[in-house]
mmCIF file of C-alpha atoms in Angstrom:
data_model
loop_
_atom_site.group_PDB
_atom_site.id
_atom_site.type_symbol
_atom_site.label_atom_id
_atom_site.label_comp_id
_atom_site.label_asym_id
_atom_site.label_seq_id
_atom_site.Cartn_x
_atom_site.Cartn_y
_atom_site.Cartn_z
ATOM 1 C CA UNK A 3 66.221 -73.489 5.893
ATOM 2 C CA UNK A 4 63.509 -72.640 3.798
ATOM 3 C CA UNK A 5 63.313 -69.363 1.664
ATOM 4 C CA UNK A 6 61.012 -66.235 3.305
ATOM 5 C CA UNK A 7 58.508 -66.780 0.655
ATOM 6 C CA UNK A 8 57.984 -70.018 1.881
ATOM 7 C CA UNK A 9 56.767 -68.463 5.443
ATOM 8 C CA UNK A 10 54.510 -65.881 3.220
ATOM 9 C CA UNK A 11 52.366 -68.993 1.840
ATOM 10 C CA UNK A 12 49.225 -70.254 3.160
ATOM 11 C CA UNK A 13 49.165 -71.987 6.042
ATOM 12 C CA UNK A 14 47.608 -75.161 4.198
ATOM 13 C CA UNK A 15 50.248 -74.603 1.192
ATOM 14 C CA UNK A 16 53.193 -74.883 3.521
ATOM 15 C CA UNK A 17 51.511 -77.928 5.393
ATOM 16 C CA UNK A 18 51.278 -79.710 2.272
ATOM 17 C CA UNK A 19 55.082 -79.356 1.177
ATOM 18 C CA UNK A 20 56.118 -80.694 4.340
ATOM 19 C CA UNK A 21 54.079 -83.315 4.448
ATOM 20 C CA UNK A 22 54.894 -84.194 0.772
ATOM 21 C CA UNK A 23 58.959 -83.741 2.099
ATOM 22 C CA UNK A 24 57.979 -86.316 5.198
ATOM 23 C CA UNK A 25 56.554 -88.843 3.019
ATOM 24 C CA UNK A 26 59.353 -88.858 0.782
ATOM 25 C CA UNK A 27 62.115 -89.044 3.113
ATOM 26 C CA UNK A 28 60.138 -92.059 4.913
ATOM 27 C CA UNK A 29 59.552 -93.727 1.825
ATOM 28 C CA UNK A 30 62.962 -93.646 0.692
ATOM 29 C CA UNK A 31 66.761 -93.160 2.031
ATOM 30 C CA UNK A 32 67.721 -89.301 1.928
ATOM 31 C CA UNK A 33 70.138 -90.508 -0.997
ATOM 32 C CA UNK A 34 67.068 -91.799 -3.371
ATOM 33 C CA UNK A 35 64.777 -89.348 -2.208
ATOM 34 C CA UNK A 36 63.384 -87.128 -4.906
ATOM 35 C CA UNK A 37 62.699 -83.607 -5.101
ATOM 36 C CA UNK A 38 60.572 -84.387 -8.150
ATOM 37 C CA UNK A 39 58.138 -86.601 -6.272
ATOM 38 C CA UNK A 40 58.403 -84.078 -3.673
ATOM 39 C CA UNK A 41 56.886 -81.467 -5.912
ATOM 40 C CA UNK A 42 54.442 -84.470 -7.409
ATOM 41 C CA UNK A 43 52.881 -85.018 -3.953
ATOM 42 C CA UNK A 44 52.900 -81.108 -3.005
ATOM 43 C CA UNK A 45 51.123 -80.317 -6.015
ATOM 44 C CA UNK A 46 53.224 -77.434 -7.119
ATOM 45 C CA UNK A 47 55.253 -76.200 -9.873
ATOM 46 C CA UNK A 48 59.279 -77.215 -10.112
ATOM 47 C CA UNK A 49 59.956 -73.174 -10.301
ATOM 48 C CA UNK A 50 57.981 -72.547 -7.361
ATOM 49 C CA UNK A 51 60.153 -75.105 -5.150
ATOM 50 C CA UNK A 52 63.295 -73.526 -5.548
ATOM 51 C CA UNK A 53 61.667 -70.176 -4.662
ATOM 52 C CA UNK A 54 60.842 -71.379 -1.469
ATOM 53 C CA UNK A 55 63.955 -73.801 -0.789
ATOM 54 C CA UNK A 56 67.658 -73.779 -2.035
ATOM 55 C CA UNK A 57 67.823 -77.536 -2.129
ATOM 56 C CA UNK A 58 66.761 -81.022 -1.123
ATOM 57 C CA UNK A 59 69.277 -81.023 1.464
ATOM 58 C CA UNK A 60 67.483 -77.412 2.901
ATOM 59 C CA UNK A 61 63.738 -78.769 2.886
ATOM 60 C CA UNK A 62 65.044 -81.942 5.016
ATOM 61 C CA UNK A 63 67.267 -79.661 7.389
ATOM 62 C CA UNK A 64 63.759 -78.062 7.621
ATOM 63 C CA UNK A 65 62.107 -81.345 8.441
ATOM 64 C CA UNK A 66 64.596 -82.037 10.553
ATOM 65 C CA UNK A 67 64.165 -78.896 12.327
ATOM 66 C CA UNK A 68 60.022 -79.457 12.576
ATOM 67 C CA UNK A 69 60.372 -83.037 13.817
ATOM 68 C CA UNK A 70 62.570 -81.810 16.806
ATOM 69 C CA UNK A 71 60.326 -79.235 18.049
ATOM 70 C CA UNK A 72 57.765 -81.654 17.986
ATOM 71 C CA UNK A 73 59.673 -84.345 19.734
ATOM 72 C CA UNK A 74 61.033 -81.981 22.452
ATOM 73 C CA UNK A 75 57.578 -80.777 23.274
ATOM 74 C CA UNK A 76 56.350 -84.277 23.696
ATOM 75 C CA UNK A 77 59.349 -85.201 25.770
ATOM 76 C CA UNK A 78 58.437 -82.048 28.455
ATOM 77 C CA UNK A 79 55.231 -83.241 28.148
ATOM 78 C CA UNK A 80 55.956 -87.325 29.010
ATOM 79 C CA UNK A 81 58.636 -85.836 31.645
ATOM 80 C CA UNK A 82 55.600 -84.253 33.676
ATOM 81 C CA UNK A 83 53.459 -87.835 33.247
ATOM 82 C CA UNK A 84 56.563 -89.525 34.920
ATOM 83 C CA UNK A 85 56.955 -86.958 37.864
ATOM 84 C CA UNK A 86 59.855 -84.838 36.493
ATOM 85 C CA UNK A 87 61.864 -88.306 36.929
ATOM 86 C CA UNK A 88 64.783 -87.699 33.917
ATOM 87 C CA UNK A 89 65.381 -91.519 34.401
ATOM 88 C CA UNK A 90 61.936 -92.823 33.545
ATOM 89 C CA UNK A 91 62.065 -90.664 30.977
ATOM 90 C CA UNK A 92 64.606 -92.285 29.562
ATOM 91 C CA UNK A 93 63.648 -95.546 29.819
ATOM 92 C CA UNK A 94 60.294 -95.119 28.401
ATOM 93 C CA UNK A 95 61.945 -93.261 25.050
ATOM 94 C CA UNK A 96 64.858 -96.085 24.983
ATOM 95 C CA UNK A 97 62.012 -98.700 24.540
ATOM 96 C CA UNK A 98 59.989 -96.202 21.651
ATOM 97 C CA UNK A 99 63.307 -96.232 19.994
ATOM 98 C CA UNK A 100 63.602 -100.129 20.004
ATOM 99 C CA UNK A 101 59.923 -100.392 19.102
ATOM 100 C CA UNK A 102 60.210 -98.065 15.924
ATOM 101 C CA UNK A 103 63.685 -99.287 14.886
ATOM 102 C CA UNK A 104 61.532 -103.206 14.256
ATOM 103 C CA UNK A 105 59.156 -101.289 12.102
ATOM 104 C CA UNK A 106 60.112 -100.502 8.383
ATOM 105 C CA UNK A 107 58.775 -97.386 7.898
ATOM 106 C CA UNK A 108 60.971 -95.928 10.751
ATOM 107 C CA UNK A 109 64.202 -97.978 9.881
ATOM 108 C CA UNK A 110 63.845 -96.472 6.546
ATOM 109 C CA UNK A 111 63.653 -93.014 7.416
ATOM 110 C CA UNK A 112 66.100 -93.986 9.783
ATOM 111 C CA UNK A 113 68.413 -95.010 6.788
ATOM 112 C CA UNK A 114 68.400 -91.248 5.479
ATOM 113 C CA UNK A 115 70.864 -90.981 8.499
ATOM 114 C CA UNK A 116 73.091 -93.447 6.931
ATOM 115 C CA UNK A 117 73.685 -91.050 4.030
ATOM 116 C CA UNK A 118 77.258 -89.793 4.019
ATOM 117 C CA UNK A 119 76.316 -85.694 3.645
ATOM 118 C CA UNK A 120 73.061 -85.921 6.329
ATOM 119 C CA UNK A 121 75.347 -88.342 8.357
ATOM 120 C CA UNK A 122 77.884 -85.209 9.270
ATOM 121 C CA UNK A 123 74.792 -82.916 9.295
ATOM 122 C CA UNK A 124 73.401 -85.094 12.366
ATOM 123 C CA UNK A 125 76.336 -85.622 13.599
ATOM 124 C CA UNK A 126 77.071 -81.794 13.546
ATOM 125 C CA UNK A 127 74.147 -81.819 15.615
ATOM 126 C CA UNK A 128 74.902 -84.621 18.066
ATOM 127 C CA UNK A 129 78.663 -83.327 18.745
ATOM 128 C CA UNK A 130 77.362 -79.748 19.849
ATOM 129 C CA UNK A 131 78.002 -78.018 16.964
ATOM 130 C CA UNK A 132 75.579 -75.852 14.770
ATOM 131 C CA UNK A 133 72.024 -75.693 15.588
ATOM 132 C CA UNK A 134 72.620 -77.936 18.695
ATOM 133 C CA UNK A 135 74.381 -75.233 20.441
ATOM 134 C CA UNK A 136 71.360 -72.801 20.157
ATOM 135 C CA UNK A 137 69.163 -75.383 21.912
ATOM 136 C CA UNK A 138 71.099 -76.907 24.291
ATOM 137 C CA UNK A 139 71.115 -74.201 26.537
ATOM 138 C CA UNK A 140 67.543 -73.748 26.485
ATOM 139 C CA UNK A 141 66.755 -77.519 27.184
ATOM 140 C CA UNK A 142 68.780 -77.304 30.028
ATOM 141 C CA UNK A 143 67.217 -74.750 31.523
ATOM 142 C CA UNK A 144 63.724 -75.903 30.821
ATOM 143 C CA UNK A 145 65.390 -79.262 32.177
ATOM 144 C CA UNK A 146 66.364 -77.733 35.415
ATOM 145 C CA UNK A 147 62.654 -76.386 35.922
ATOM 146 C CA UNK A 148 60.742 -79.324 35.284
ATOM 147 C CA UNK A 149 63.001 -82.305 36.805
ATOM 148 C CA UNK A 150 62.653 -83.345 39.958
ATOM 149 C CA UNK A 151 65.781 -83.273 41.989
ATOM 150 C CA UNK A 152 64.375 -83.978 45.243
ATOM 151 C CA UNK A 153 64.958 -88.088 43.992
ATOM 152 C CA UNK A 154 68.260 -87.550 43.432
ATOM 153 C CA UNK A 155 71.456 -87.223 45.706
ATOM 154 C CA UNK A 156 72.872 -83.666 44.961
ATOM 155 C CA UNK A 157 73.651 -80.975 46.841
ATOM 156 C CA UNK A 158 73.120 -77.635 44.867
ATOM 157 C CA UNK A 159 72.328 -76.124 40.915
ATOM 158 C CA UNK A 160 75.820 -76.491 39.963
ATOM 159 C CA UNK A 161 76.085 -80.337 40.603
ATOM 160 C CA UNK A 162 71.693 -80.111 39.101
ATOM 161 C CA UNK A 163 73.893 -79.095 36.077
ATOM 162 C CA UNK A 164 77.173 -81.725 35.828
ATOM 163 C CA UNK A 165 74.337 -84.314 36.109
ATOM 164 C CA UNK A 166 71.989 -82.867 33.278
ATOM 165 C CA UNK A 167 75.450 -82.619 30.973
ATOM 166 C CA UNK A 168 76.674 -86.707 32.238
ATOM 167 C CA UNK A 169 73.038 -87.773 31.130
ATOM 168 C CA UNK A 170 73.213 -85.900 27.984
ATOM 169 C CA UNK A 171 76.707 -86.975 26.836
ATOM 170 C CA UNK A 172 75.545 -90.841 27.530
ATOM 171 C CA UNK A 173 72.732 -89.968 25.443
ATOM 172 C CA UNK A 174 74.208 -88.207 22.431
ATOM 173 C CA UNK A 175 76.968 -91.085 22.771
ATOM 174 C CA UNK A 176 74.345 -93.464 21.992
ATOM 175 C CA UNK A 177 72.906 -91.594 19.567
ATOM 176 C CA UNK A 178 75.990 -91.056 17.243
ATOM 177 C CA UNK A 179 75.816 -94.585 17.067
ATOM 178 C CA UNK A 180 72.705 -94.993 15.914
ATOM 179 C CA UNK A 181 72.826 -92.753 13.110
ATOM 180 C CA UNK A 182 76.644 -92.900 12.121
ATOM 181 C CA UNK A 183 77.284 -95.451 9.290
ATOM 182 C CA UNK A 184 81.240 -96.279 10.647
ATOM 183 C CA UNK A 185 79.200 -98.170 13.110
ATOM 184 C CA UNK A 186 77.737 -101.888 12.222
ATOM 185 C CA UNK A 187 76.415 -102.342 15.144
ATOM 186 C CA UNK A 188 72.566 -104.080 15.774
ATOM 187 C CA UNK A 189 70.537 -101.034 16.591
ATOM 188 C CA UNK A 190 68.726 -103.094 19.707
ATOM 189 C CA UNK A 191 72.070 -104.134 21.102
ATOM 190 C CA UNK A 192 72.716 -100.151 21.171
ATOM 191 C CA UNK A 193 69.812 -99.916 23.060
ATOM 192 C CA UNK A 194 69.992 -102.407 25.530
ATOM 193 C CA UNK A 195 73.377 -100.561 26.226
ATOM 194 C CA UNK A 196 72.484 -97.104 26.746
ATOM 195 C CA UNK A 197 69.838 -98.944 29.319
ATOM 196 C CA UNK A 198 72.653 -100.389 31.266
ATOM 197 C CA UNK A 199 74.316 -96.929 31.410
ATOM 198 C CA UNK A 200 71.438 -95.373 32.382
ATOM 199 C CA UNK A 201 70.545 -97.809 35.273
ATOM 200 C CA UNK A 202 74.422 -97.240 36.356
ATOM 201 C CA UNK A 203 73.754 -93.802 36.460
ATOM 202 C CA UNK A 204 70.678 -94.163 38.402
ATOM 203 C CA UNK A 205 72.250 -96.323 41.308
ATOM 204 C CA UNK A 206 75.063 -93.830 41.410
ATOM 205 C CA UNK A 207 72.608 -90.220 41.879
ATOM 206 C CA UNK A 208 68.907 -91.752 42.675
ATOM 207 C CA UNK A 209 68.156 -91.407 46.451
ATOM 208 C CA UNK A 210 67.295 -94.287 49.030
ATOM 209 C CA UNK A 211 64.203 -94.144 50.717
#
């Protein structure tokens, strides 16, 4: 993660990095990506790059890291549109996914996945190890405040939790698919199976009126 005179710059310096880091890992795979076009497109000096990060693989951890706190706020935010329903939550970001994976902007920043090194980083992530474990506990919780459980059949906050940790095993399941490159698998037919999975899951827990 990036360097503590990185956090000392500017605001609008340290904007423009990452955004020069974001273009280049969309424009390219992580392997062909280029710290020199990455200090090209920042504007700044070679010297002053490596003051602020160790490496290329440290300013795309850092994307990384940016991107998810971004996605997880707008994921809180679309589960309060949907009535704290996890399931339509779900849904709706299973057909994003699909949408973005037929557009070739995402499927090539989607291809800096497919990278041996980021591959295990991801996966690191995916399996519960590393910087997953710090959030995971504090997406549950947040999780466990702003789903509604009164759709579901449960009885108490310990079986609120086994069915937050079944959804989120189905999902990071999934997921390790998507990004791991032992799998050759169509990306859509991924998706159209995590659906299924999903809409088992919902006929086993969601409530008849």
């Amino acid at each position: 993660m990036p360097k503590d005179t990185f956090y000392r710059l500017p605001d609008e310096k340290r904007e423009r990095i990452l955004n020069a880091a974001k273009n280049e890992f969309f424009r390219v795979p992580y392997g062909q990506a280029s710290i020199n076009q990455i200090i090209k497109n920042a504007d700044i000096p070679r010297g002053s790059f490596y003051q602020y990060f160790e490496d290329k693989k440290d300013i795309f951890l850092y994307v990384l890291s940016e991107q998810h706190d971004t996605i997880v706020s707008a994921v809180f935010e679309k589960l309060s549109r949907v009535n704290g329903d996890i399931f339509r939550l779900v849904d709706f970001y299973i057909d994003k996914i699909a949408a973005l994976y037929q557009k070739e902007n995402c499927a090539r920043f989607l291809d800096t996945f497919l990278n041996k090194e980021t591959c295990c980083v991801i996966d690191g992530i995916i399996r519960g190890e590393g910087i997953y474990d710090c959030m995971e506990e504090k997406l549950e919780n947040k999780l466990l405040e702003d789903t509604d459980f009164s759709l579901y059949d449960m009885e108490n906050d310990e079986e609120k939790r086994y069915f937050l940790n079944i959804i989120s095993a189905v999902l990071r399941d999934s997921m390790r698919k998507l990004v791991r490159i032992e799998v050759e698998r169509d990306p859509l037919e991924i998706c159209d199976q995590l659906k299924k999975r999903m809409l088992f899951l919902e006929k086993r827990f969601r409530k008849i009126s």
